[in-house]
Structure formats: C-alpha cells, structure tokens
Short mmCIF file of N, CA and C and ligand atoms in Angstrom, two decimals:
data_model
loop_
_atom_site.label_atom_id
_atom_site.label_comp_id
_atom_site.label_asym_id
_atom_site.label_seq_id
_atom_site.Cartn_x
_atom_site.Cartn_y
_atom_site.Cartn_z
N UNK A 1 -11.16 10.62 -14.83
CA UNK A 1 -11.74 9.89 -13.68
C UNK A 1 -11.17 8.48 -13.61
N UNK A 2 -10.70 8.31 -12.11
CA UNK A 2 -10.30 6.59 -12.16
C UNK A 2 -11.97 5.57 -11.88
N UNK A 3 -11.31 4.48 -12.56
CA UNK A 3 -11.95 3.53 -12.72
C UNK A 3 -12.41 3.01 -11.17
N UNK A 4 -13.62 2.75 -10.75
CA UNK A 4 -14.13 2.61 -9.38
C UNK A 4 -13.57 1.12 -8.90
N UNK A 5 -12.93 0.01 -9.82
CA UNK A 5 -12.26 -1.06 -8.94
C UNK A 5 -10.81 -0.52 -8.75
N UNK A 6 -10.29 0.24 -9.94
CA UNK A 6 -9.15 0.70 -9.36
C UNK A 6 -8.87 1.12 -8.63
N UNK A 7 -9.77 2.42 -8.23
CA UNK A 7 -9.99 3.33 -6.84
C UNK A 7 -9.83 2.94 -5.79
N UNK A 8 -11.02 1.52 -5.69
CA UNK A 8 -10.84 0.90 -4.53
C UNK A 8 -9.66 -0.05 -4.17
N UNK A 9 -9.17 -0.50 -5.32
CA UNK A 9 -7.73 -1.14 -4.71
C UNK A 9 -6.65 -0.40 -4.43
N UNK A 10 -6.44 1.04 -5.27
CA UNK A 10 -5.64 2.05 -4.73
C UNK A 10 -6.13 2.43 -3.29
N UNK A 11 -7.39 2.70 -2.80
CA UNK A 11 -7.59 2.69 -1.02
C UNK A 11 -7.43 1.62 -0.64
N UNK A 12 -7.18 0.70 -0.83
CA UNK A 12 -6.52 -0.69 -0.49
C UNK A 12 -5.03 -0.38 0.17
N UNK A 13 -5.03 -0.09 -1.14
CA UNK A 13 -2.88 0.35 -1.35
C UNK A 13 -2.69 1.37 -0.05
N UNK A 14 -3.57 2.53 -0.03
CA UNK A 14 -3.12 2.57 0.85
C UNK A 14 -3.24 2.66 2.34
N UNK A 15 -4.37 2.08 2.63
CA UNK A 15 -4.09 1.32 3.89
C UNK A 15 -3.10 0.72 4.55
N UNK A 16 -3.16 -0.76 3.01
CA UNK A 16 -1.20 -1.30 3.31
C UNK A 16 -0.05 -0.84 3.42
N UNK A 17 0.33 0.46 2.49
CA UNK A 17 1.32 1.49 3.34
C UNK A 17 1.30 1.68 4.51
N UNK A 18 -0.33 2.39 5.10
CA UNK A 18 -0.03 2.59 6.06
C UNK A 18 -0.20 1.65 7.60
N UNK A 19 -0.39 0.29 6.93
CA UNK A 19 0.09 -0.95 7.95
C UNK A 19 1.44 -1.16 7.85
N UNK A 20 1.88 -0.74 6.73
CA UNK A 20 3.15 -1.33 6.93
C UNK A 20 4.18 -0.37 7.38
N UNK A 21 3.68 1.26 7.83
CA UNK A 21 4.19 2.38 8.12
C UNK A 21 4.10 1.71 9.94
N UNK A 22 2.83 1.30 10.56
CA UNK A 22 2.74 0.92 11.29
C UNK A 22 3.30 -0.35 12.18
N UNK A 23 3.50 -1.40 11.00
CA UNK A 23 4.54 -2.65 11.67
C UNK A 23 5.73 -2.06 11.79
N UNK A 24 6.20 -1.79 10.76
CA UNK A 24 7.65 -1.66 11.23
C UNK A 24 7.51 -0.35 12.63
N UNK A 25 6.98 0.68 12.51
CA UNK A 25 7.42 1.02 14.13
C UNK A 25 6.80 0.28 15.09
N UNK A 26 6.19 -0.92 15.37
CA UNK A 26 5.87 -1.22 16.31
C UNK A 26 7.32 -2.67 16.40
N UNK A 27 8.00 -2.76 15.02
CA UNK A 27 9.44 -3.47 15.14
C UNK A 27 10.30 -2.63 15.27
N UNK A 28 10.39 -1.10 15.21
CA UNK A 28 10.70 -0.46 15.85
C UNK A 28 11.14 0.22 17.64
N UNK A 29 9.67 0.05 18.02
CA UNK A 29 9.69 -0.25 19.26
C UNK A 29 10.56 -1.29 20.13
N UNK A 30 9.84 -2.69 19.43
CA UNK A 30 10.50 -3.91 19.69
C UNK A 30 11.70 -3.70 19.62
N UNK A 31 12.72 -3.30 18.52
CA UNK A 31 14.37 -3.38 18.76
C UNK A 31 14.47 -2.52 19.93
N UNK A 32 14.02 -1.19 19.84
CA UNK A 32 14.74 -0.31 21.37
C UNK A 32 14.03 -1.05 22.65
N UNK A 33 12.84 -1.63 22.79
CA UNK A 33 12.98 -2.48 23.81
C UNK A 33 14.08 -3.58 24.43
N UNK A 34 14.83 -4.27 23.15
CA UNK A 34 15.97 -5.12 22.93
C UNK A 34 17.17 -4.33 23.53
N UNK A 35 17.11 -2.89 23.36
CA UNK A 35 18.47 -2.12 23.73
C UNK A 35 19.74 -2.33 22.17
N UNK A 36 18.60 -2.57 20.91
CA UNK A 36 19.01 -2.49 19.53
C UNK A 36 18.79 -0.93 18.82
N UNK A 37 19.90 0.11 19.29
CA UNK A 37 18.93 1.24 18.93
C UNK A 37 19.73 1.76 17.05
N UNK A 38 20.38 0.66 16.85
CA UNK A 38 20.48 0.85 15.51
C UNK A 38 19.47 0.33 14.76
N UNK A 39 18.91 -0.82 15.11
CA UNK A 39 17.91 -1.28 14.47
C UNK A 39 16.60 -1.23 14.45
N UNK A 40 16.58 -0.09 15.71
CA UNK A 40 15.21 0.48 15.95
C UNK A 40 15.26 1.91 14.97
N UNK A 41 16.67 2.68 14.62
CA UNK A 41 16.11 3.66 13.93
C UNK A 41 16.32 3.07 12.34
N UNK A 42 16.82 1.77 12.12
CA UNK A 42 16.70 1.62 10.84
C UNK A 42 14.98 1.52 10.44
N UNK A 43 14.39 0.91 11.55
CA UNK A 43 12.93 0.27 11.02
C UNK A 43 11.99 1.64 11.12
N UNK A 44 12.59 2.52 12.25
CA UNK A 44 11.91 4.18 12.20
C UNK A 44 11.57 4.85 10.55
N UNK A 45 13.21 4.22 9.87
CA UNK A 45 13.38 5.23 8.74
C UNK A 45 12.35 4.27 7.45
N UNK A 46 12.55 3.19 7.49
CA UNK A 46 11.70 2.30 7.05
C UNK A 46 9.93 2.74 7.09
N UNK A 47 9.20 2.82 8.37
CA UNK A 47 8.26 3.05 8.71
C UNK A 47 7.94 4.62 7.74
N UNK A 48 8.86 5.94 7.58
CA UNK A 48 8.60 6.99 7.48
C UNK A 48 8.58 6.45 6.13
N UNK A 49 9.18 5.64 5.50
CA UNK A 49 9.67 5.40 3.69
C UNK A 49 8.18 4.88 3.34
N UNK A 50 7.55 4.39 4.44
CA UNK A 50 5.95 3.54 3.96
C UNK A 50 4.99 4.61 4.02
N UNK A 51 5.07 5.75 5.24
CA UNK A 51 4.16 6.79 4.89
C UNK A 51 4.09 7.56 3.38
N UNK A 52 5.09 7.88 3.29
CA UNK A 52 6.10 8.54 1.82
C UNK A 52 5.01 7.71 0.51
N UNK A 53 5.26 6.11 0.37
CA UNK A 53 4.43 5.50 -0.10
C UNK A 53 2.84 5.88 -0.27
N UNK A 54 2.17 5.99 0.94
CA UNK A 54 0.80 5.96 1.27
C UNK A 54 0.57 7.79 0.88
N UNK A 55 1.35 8.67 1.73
CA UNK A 55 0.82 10.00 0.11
C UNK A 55 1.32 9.75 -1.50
N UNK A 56 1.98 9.44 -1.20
CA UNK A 56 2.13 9.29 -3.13
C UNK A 56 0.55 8.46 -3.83
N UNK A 57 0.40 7.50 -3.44
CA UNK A 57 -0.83 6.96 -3.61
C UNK A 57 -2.04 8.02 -3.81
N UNK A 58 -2.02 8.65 -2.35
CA UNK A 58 -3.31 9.57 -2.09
C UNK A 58 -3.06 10.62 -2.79
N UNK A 59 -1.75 11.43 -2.84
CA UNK A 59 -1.65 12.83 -4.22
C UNK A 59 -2.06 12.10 -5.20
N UNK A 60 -1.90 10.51 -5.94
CA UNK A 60 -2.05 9.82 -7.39
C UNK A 60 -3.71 10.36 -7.24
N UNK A 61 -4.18 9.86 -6.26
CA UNK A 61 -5.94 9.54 -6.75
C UNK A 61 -6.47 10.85 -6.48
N UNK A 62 -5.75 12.11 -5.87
CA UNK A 62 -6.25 13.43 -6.04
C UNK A 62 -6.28 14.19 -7.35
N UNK A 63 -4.58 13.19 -8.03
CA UNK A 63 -4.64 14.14 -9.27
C UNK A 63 -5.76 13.39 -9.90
N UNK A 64 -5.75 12.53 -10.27
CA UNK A 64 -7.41 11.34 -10.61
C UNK A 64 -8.44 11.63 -10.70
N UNK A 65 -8.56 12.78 -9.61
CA UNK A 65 -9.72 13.00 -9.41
C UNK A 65 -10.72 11.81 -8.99
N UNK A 66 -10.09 10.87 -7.89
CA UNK A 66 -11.06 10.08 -6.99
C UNK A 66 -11.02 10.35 -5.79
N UNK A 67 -11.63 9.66 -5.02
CA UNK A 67 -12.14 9.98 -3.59
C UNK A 67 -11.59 8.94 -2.82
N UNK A 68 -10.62 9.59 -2.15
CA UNK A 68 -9.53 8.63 -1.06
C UNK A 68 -10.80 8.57 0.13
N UNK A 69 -10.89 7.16 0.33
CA UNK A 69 -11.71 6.34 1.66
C UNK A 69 -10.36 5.80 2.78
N UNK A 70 -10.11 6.33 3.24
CA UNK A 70 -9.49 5.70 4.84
C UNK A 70 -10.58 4.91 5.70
N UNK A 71 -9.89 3.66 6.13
CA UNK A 71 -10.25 2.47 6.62
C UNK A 71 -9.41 2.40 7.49
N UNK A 72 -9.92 1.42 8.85
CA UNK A 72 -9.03 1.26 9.75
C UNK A 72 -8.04 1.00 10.02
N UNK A 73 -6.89 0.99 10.53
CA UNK A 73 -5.37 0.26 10.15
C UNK A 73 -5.52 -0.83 11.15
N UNK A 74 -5.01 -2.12 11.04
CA UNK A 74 -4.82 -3.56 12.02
C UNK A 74 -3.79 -3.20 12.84
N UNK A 75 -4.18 -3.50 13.60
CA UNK A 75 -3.41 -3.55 14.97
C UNK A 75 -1.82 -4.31 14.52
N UNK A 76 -0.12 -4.05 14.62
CA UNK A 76 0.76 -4.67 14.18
C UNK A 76 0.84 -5.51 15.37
N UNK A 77 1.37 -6.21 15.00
CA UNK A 77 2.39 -7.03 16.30
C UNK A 77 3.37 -6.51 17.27
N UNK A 78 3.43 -6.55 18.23
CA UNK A 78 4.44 -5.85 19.26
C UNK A 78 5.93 -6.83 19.96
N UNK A 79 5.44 -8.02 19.46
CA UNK A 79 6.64 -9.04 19.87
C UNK A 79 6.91 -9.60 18.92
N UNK A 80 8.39 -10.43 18.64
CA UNK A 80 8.61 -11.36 18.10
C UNK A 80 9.52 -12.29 18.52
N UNK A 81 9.60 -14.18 18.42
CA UNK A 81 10.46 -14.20 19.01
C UNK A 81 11.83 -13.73 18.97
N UNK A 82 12.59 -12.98 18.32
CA UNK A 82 13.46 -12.76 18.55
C UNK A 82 13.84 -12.23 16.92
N UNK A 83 15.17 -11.06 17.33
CA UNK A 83 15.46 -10.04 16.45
C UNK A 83 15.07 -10.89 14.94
N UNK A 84 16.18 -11.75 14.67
CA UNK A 84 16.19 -12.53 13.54
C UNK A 84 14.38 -12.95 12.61
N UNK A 85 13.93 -13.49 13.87
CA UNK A 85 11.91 -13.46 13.37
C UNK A 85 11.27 -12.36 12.59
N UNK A 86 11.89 -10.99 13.48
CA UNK A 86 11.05 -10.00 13.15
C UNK A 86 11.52 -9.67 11.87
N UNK A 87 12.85 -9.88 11.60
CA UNK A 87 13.47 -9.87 10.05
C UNK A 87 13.12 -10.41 8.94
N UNK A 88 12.58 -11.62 9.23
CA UNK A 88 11.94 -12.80 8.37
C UNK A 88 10.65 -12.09 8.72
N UNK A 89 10.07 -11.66 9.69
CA UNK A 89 8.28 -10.98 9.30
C UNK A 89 8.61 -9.66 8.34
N UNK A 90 9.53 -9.08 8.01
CA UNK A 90 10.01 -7.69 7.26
C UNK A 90 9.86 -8.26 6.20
N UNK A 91 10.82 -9.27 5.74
CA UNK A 91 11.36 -9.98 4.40
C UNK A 91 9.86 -10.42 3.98
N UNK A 92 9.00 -10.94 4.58
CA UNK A 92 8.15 -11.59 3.96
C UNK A 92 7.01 -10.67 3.74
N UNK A 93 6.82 -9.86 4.67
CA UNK A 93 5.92 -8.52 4.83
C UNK A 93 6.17 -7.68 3.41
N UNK A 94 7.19 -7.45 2.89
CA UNK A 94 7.97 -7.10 1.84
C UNK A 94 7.31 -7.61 0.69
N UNK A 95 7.87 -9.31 0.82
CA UNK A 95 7.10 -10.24 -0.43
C UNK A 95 5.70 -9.45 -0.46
N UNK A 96 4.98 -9.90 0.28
CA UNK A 96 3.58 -9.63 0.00
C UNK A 96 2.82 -8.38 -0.52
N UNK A 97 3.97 -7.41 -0.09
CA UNK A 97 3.45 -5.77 -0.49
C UNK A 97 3.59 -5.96 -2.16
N UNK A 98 4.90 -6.48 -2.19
CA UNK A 98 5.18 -6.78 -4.09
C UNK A 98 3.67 -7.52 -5.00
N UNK A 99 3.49 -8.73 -4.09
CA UNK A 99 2.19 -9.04 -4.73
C UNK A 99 1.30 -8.44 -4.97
N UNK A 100 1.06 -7.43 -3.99
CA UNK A 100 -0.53 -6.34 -4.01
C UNK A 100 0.18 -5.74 -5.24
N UNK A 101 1.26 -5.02 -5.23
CA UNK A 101 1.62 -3.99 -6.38
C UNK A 101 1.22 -4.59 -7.62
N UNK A 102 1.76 -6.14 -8.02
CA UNK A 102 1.56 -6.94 -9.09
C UNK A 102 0.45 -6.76 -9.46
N UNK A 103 -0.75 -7.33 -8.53
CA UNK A 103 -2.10 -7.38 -8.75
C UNK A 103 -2.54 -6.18 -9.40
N UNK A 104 -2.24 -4.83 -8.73
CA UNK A 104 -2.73 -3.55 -9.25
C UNK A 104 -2.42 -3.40 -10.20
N UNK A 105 -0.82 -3.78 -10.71
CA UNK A 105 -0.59 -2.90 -12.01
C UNK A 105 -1.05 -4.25 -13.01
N UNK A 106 -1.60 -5.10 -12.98
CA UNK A 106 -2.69 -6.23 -13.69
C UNK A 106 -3.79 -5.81 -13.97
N UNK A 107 -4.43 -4.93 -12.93
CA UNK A 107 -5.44 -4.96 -13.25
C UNK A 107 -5.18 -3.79 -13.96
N UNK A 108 -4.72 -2.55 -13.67
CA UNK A 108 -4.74 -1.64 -14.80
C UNK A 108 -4.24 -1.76 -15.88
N UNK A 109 -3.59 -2.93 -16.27
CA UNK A 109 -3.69 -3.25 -18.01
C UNK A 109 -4.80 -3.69 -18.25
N UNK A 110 -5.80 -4.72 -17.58
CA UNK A 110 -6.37 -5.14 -17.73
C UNK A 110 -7.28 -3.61 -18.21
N UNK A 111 -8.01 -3.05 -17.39
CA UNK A 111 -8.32 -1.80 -17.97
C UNK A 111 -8.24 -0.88 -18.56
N UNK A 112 -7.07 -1.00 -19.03
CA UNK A 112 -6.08 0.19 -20.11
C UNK A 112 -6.07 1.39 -19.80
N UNK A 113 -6.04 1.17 -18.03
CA UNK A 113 -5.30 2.69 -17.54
C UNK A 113 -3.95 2.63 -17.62
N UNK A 114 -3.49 3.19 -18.53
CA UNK A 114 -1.94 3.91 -19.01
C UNK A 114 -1.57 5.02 -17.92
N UNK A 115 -1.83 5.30 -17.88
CA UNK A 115 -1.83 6.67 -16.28
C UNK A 115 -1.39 5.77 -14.89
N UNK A 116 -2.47 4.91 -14.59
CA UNK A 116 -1.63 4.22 -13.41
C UNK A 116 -0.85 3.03 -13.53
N UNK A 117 -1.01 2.51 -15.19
CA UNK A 117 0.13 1.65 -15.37
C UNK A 117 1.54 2.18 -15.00
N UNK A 118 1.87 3.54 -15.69
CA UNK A 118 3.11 4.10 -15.08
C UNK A 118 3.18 4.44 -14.08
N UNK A 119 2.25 5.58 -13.52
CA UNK A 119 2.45 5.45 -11.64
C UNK A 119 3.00 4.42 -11.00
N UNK A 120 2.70 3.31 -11.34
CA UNK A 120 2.91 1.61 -10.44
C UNK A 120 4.07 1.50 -11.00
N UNK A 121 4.83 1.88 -11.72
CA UNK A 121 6.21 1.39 -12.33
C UNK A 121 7.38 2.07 -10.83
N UNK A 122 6.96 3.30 -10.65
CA UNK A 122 7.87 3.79 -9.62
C UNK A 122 8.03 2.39 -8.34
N UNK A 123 6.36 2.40 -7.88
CA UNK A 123 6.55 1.30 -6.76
C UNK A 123 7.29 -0.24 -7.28
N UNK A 124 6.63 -0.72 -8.16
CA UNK A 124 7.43 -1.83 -8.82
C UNK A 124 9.05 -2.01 -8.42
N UNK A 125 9.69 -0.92 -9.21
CA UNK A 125 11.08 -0.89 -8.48
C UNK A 125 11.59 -0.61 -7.57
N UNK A 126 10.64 0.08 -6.64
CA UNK A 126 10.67 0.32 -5.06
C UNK A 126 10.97 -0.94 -4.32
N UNK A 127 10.11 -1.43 -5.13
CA UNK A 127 9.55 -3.31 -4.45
C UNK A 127 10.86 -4.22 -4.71
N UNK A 128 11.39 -3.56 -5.44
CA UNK A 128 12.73 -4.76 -6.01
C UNK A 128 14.03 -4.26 -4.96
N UNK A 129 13.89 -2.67 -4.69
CA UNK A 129 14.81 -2.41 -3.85
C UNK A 129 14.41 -3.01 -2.50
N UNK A 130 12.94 -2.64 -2.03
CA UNK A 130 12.73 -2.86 -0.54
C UNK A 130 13.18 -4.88 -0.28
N UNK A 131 12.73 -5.18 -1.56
CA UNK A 131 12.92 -6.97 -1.35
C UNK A 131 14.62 -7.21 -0.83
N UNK A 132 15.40 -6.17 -1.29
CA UNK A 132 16.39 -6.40 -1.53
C UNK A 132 17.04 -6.06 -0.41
N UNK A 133 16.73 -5.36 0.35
CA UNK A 133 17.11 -4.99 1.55
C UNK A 133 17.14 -5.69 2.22
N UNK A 134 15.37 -6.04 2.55
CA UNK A 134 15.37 -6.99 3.70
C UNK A 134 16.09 -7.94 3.44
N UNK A 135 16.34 -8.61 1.77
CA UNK A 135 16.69 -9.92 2.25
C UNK A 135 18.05 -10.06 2.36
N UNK A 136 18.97 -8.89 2.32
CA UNK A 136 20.59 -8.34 2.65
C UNK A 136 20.75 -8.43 4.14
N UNK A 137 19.55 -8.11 5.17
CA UNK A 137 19.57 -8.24 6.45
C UNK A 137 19.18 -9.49 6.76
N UNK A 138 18.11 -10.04 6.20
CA UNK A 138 17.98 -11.34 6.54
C UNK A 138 19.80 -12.63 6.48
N UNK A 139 20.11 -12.11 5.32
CA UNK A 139 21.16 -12.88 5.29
C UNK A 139 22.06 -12.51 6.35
N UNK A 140 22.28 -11.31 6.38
CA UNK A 140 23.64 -10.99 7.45
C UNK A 140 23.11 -11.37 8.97
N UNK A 141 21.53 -11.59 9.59
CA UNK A 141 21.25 -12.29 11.12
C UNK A 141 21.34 -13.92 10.42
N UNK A 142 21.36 -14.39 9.36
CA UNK A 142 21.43 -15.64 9.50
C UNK A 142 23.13 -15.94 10.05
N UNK A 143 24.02 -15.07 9.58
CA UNK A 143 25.54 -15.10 10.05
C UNK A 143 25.50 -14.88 11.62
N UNK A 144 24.80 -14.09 11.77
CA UNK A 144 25.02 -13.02 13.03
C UNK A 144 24.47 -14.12 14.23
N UNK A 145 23.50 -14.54 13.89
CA UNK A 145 22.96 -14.93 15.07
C UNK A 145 21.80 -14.24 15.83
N UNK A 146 21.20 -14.31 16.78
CA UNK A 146 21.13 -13.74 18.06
C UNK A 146 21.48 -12.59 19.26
N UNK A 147 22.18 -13.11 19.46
CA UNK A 147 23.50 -12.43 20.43
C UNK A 147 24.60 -12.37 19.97
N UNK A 148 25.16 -11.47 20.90
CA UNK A 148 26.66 -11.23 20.66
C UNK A 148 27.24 -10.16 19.67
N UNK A 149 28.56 -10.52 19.38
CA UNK A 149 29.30 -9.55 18.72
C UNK A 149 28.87 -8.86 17.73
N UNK A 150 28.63 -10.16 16.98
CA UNK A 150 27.70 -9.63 15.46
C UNK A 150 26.80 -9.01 15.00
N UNK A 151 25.77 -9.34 16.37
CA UNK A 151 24.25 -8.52 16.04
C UNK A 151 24.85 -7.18 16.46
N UNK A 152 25.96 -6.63 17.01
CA UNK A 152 25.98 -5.70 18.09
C UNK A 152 26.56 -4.50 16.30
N UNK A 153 27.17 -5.60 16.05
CA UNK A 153 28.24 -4.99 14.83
C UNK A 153 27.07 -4.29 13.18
N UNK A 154 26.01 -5.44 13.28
CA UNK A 154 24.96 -5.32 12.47
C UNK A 154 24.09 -3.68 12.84
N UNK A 155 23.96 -3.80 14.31
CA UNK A 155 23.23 -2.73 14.86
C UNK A 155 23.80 -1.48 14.95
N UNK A 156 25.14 -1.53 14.84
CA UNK A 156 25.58 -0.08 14.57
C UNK A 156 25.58 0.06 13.25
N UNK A 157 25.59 -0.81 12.34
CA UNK A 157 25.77 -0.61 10.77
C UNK A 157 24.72 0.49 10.60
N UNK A 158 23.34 -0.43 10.56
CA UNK A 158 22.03 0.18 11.06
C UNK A 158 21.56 1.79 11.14
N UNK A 159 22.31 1.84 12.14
CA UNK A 159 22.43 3.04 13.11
C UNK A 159 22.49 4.41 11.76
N UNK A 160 23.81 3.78 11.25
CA UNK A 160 24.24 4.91 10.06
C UNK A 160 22.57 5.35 8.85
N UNK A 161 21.56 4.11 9.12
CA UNK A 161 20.51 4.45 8.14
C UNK A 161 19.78 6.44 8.63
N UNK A 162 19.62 6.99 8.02
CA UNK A 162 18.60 8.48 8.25
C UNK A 162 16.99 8.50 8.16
MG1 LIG B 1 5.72 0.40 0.81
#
C-alpha cells in the first residue's frame, strides 16, 4: 500500500501531466494558427509524450494498490505573444515539472519508499532530456528570430519530430 501523502502527490503528478498534455496542444493549436505546421506537430508529439507520462503514473499507483483521484485540469493558455514566448513558456513549464518531480522523489526518501524512489528515477531523466530540448529550441528562436527565413527553416526541422 502507498503511503496516503504520497498518493496524493502522485494525483498531483498526475494532473500536471495532464496540464501539461494540455498546454502544449493548446501551443499546438497556436503554431498552426501561425501557419507553423512544423511546430505545431512538434508540440502535438510533445503533448502525446505528457499523456504517456500521466498513465505511467496511474499504472504506478494501480500496481500500489492506491486509488487514482482525477481533478480538474486548468484551463491552458491559447495565445502568446509570439512563437519565441511560447518557447520560453515550454522551457520554463519544463523547469517547473522538474521541481514537482524533485519534491516527490524527496519526499519518498523521506518515507523510505524504495518502490517509488526508483519509479521517479525514469522521470528524473526524462526531466533532464525534456529540459534539454526545450532549451535547444529556445536557443535556436533566440538566433532565429521571429520571422523569416529561419523560423521557416526551424519549422521544417520540427516537422521531421513523430
Ligand atoms: Mg511530463
């Protein structure tokens, strides 16, 4: 049986997956509104990588034997000013998911669950890849710009994501 604060911060967890399954397609949206349709299916494939997240969580606390509580998801944002913003809301959206992970796998030392200490090791390095991404894109719109050639060149890169 999991521990009942753990429980509840694992239904925490995954809620935040599935907000963050939810921002990115609503930055999803936003790029194909732009007429960015590389960078609308990069944030598509992104969005599906956060669901992926949010069952892994919920199979964890089935094998557990706890009781997954679903809570409402927040409404994402639908604008930003502009491509480069919504990149820096990814990058930082990113940061913050890493912190929740931190916190969790804290507290389960703190409790000497060994079981979801390792579970959290998978996301941990998830977190080092996803940081790493965004902030590979963040750097290449700080080159790019806005407009023009570059973003156009960025957005087919994109494109190649599945
Ligand atoms: Mg995630």
């Amino acid at each position: 049986m999991l521990d009942e604060e753990i429980a509840a911060q694992l239904n925490k967890q995954i809620n935040a997956e599935l907000y963050s399954a939810y921002f990115y397609l609503s930055m999803s949206a936003y790029f194909e509104s732009l007429g960015l349709p590389g960078f609308a299916q990069w944030m598509k494939a992104q969005a599906k990588e956060e669901l992926g997240h949010a069952m892994k969580i919920f199979d964890y606390m089935a094998d557990r034997g706890a009781r997954v509580i679903l809570e409402e998801i927040e409404k994402p944002p639908a604008e930003w000013e502009s491509p480069s913003h919504a990149i820096q809301a990814f990058l930082k959206h990113e940061q913050e998911v890493t912190e929740m992970i931190n916190k969790l796998l804290k507290l389960a030392r703190e409790k000497g669950d060994y079981a979801t200490e390792v579970f959290l090791h998978w996301f941990i390095e998830e977190q080092v890849e996803e940081e790493a991404s965004a902030a590979k894109l963040a750097d290449m719109m700080r080159y790019a710009g806005d407009r023009g050639h570059a973003l156009l060149m960025i957005d087919r890169q994109l494109a190649q994501r599945k």
